[in-house]
Coordinates of C-alpha atoms in Angstrom, one line a residue:
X1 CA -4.9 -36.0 8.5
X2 CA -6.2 -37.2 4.9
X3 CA -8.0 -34.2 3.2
X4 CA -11.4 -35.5 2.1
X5 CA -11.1 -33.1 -1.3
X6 CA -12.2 -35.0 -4.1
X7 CA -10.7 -35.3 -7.3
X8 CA -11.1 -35.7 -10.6
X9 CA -9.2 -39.7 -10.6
X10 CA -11.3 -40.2 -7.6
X11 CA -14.4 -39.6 -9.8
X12 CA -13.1 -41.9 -12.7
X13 CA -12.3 -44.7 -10.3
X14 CA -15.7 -44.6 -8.6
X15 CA -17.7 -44.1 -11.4
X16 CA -15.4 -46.8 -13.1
X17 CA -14.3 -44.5 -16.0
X18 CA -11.3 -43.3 -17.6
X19 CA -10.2 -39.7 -16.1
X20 CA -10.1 -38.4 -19.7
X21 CA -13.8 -39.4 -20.1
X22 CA -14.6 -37.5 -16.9
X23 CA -12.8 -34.1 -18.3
X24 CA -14.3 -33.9 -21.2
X25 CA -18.0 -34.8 -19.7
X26 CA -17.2 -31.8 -17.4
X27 CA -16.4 -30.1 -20.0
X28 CA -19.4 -30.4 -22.6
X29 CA -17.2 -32.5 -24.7
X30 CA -19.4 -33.5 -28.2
X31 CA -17.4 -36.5 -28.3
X32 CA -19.3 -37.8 -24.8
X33 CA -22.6 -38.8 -25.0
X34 CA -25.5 -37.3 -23.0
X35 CA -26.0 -40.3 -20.7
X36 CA -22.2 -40.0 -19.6
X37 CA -22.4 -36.3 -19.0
X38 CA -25.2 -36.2 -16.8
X39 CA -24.1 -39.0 -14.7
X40 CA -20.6 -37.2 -14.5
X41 CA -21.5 -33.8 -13.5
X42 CA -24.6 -35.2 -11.1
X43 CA -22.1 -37.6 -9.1
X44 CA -19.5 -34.0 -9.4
X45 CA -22.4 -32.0 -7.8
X46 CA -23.2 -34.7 -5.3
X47 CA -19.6 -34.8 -3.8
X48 CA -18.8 -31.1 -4.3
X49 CA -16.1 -31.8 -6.8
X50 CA -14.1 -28.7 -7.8
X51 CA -11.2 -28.4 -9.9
X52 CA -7.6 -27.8 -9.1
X53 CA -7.2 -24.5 -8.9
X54 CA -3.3 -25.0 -9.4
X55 CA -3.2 -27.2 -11.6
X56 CA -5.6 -25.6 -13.6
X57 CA -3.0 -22.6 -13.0
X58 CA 0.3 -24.3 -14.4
X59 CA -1.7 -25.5 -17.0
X60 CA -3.1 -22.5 -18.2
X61 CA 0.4 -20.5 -17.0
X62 CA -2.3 -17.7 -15.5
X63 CA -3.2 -17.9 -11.7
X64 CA -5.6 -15.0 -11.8
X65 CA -4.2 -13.8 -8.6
X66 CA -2.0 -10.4 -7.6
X67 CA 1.0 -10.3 -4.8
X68 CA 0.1 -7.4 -3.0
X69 CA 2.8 -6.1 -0.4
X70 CA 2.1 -3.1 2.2
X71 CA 4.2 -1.7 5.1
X72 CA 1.1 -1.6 7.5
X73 CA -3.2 -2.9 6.9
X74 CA -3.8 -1.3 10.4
X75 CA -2.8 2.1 8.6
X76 CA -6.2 4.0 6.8
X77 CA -3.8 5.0 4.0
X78 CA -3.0 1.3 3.1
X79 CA -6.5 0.2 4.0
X80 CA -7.7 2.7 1.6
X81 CA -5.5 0.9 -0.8
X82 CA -6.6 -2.4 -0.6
X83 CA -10.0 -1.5 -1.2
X84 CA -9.4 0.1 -4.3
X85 CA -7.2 -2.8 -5.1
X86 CA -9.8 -5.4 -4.5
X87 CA -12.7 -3.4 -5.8
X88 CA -11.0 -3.2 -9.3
X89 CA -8.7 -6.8 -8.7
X90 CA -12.5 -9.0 -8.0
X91 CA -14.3 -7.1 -11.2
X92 CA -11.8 -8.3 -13.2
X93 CA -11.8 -11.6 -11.9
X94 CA -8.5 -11.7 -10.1
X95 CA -8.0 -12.4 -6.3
X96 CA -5.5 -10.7 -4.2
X97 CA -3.0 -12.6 -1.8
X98 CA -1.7 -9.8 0.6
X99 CA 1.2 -9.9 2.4
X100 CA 2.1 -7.1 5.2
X101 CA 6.1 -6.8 5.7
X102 CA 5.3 -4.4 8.8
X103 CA 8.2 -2.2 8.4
X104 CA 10.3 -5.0 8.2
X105 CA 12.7 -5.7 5.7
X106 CA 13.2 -9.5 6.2
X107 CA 9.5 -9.7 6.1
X108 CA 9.2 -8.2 2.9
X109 CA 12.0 -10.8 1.3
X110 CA 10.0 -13.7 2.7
X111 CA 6.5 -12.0 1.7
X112 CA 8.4 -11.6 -1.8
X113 CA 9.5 -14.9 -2.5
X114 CA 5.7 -16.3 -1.1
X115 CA 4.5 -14.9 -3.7
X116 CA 6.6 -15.9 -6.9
X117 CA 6.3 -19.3 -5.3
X118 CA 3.0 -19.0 -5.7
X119 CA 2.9 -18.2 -9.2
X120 CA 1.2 -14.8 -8.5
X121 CA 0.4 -12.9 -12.2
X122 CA 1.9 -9.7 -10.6
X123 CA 3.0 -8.0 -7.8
X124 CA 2.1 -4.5 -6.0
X125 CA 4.5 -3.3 -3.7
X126 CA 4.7 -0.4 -0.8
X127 CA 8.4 -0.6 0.2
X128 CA 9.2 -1.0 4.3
X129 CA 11.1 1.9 5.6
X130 CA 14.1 -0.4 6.4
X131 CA 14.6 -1.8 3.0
X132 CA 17.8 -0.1 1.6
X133 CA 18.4 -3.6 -0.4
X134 CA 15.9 -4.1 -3.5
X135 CA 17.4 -7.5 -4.4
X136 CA 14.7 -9.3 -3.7
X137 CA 12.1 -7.2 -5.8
X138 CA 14.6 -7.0 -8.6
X139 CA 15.0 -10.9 -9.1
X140 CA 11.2 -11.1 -9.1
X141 CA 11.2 -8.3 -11.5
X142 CA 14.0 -9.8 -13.7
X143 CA 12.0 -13.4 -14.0
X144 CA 9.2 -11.4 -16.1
X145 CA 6.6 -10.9 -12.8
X146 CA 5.2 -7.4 -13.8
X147 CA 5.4 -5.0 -10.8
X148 CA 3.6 -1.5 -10.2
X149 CA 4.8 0.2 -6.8
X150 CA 2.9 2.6 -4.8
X151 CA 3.5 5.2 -2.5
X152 CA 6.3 4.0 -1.3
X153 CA 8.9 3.1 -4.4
X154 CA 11.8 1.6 -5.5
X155 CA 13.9 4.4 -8.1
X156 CA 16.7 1.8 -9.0
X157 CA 13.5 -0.6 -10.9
X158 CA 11.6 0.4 -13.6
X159 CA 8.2 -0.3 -13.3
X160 CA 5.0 1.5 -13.6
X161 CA 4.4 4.1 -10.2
X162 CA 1.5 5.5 -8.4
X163 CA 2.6 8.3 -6.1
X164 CA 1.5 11.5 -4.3
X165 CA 3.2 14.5 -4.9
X166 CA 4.5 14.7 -1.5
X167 CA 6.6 17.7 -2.1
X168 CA 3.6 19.7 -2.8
X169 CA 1.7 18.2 -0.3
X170 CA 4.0 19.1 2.4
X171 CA 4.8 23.3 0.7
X172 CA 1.1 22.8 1.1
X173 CA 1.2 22.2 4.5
X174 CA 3.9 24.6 5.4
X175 CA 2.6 27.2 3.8
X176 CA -0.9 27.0 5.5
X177 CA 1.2 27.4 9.1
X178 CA 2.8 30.4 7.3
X179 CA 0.0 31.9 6.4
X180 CA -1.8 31.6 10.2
X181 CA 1.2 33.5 11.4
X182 CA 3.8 31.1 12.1
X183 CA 7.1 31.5 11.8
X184 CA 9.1 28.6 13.5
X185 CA 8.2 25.7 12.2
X186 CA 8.8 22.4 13.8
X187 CA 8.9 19.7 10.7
X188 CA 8.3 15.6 12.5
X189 CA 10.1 13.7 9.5
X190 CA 10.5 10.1 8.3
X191 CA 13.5 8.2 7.4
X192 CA 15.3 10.1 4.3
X193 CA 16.0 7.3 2.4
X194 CA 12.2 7.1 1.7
X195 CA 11.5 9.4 -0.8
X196 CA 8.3 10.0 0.6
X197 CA 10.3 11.1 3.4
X198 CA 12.8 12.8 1.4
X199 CA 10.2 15.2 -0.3
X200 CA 7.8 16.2 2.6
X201 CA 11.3 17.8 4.0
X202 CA 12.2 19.5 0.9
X203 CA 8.7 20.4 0.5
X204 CA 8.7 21.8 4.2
X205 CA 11.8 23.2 3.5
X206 CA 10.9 24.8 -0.3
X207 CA 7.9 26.9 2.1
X208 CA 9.9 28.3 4.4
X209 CA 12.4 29.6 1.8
X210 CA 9.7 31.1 -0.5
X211 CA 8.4 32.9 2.3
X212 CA 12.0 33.8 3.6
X213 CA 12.3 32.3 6.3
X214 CA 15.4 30.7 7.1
X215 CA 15.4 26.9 7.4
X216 CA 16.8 25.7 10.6
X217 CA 18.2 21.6 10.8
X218 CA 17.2 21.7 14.3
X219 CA 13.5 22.1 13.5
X220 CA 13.7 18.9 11.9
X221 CA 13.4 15.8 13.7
X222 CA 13.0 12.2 12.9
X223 CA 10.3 11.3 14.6
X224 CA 7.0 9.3 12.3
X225 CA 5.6 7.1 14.5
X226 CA 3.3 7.8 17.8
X227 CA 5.3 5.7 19.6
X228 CA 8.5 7.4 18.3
X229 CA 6.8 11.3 19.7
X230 CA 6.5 9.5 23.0
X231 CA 9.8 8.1 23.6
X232 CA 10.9 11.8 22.8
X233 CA 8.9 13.8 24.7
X234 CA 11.1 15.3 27.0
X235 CA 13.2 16.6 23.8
X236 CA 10.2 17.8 22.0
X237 CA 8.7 19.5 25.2
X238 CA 11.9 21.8 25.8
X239 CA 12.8 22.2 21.8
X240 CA 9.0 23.7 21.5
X241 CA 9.7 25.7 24.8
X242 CA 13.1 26.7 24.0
X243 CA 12.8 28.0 20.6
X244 CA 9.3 29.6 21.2
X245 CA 8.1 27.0 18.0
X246 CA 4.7 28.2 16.8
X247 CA 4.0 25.9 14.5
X248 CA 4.2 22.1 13.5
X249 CA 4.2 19.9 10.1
X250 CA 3.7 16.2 11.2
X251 CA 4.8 13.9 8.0
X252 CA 1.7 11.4 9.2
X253 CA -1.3 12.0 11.6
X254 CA -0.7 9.6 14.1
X255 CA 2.6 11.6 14.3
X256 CA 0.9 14.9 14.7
X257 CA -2.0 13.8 17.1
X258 CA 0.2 12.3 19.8
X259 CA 2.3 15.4 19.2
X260 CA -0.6 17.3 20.1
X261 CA -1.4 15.1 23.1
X262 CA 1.8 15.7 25.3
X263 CA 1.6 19.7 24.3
X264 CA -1.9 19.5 25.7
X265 CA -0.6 17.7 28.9
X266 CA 2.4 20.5 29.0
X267 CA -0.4 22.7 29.0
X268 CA -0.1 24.5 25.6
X269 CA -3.2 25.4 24.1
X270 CA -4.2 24.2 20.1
X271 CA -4.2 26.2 18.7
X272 CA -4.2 29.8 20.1
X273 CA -0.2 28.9 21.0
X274 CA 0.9 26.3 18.6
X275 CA -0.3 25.4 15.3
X276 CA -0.6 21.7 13.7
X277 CA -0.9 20.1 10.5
X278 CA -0.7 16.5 9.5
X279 CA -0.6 14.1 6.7
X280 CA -2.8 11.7 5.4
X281 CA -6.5 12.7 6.4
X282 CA -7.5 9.5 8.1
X283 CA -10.5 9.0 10.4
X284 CA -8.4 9.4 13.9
X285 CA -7.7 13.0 11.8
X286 CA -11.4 13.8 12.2
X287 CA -12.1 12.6 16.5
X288 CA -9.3 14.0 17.3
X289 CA -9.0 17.3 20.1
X290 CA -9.1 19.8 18.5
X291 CA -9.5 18.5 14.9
X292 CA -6.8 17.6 13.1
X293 CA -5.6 19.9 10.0
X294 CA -4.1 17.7 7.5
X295 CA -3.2 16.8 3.9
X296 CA -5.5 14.3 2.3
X297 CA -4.1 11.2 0.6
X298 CA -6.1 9.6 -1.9
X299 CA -5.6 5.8 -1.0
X300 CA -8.5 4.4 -2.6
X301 CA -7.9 5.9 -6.1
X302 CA -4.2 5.1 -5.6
X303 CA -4.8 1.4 -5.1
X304 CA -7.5 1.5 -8.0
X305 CA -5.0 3.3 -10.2
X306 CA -2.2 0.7 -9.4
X307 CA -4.2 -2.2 -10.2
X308 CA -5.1 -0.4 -13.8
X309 CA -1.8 -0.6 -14.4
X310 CA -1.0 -3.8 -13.3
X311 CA -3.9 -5.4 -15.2
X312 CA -3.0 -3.0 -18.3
X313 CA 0.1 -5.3 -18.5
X314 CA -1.2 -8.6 -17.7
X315 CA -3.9 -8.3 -20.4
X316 CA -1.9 -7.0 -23.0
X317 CA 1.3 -8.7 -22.8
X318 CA 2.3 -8.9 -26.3
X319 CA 2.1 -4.7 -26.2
X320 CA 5.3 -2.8 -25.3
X321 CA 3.5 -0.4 -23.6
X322 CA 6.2 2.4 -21.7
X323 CA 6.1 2.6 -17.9
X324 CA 4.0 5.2 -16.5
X325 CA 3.8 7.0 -13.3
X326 CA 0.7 8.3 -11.9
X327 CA 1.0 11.4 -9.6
X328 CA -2.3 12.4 -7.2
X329 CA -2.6 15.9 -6.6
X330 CA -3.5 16.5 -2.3
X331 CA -5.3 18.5 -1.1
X332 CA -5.8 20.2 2.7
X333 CA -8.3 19.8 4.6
X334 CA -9.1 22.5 7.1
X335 CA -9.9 21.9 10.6
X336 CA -9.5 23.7 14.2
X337 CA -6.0 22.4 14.8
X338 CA -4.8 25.5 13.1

């Protein structure tokens, strides 16, 4: 089907002008007379004329838009991102094309490419878990598209970073269940290769050792997804029983709420017989029974801060400015989990 978008030759050949003549009459050209202008820009307002945006674009070799990439928009963490992303992005008269690899790492080459095809200005990107292979990122990175990654990032490019200080957060978190009397921890991890991942553990694992108690490998389980705690419930039921575990560090809180839903069907009681502490502080963190306990990330200053950054090198791109990285501090929230 023909698009009925109207165009700037269309204009000329109607109104039996030159397309030159019609550009500069849109324009407010001194060298076009009144009469011309105001019958240009009346017939443009009468036929909803608007200029190519991409042309424009290649013309001006600025698209005013940001790549964004994120693992997950259903997650509050990355929601909380966008926000502050978009509220900062739109002030500053940029749009944002967003792009979800959902885990995926295929997804994220394809999302990757879409948006150097489409001339983005720059890109912000939250690794999958499965990527291993930064390829992709790097070649983007290597054809002068500034990057800023967040949360999730890549060590072997360097680009400005906005991060939590997941180590603390999870010594935090530990050392709350320490404190309430536990002293077998259970730690639900994520893939190690993450270095989100990576640190909660040594974070978890930094606690116990400060308070002397000795770190066991079997306390530590992969397991970072809700669906993942289900499909090992039987496991998790008997380590719990087994090992008399008092206490449990979730690396997310989807992860630690469903935990908290099959020990609740076992029939252990939360938390007069087990202890739990998530991640993230997002809403489900708040309805869930009891309360969750959790470490609060702070997504919509995140996403503000890596869009700062972003447009600190789009707007000054004949300053070598060094690469920065931004760490948020977390902080725990207390609730009747523990």
């Amino acid at each position: 089907m023909k698009s009925n978008h109207i165009t700037l030759k269309d204009i000329a050949r109607i109104l039996e002008l030159s397309p030159s003549t019609v550009s500069r009459a849109l324009k407010d050209h001194p060298d076009i007379n009144e009469e011309t202008k105001r019958l240009v820009k009346t017939f443009a307002k009468k036929v909803n004329y608007r200029p190519n945006a991409l042309a424009l674009s290649l013309r001006r070799q600025k698209t005013n838009t940001i790549g964004l990439i994120i693992p997950e928009i259903v997650h509050h963490f990355f929601s909380s991102v966008i926000s502050g992303i978009e509220d900062l992005a739109y002030g500053e008269g940029y749009n944002v094309m967003i792009c979800q690899s959902n885990e995926n790492y295929q997804r994220e080459v394809i999302d990757t490419q879409a948006l150097v095809d489409h001339r983005v200005d720059g890109i912000l990107v939250s690794v999958s878990k499965t990527t291993k292979d930064f390829t992709h990122l790097k070649k983007a990175h290597e054809n002068g598209i500034p990057m800023v990654f967040f949360d999730r990032v890549c060590e072997e490019i360097n680009t400005d970073r906005v991060i939590t200080d997941d180590f603390k957060g999870a010594h935090i978190a530990t050392s709350h269940l320490i404190e309430r009397g536990c002293k077998k921890i259970l730690h639900l991890s994520a893939p190690q290769h993450l270095i989100i991942g990576s640190q909660r553990t040594e974070g978890y694992k930094q606690a116990l050792k400060d308070n002397n108690i000795p770190v066991n490998d079997e306390f530590i389980v992969k397991c970072d997804t809700r669906e993942y705690v289900f499909s090992l419930q039987e496991h998790l039921i008997k380590l719990i029983s087994d090992q008399k575990i008092d206490g449990i560090f979730a690396v997310n809180d989807s992860t630690a709420i469903a935990a908290m839903q099959i020990l609740q069907t076992a029939g252990w009681d939360i938390p007069s017989q087990i202890k739990v502490v998530g991640f993230g502080d997002g809403p489900n963190a708040e309805i869930a029974y009891p309360p969750l306990t959790t470490v609060e990330q702070k997504g919509y200053e995140t996403g503000r801060e890596a869009m700062r950054l972003l447009l600190q090198r789009l707007e000054n791109k004949d300053l070598n400015i060094d690469y920065s990285t931004k760490v948020f501090t977390p902080t725990l929230k207390l609730r009747q989990s523990t």
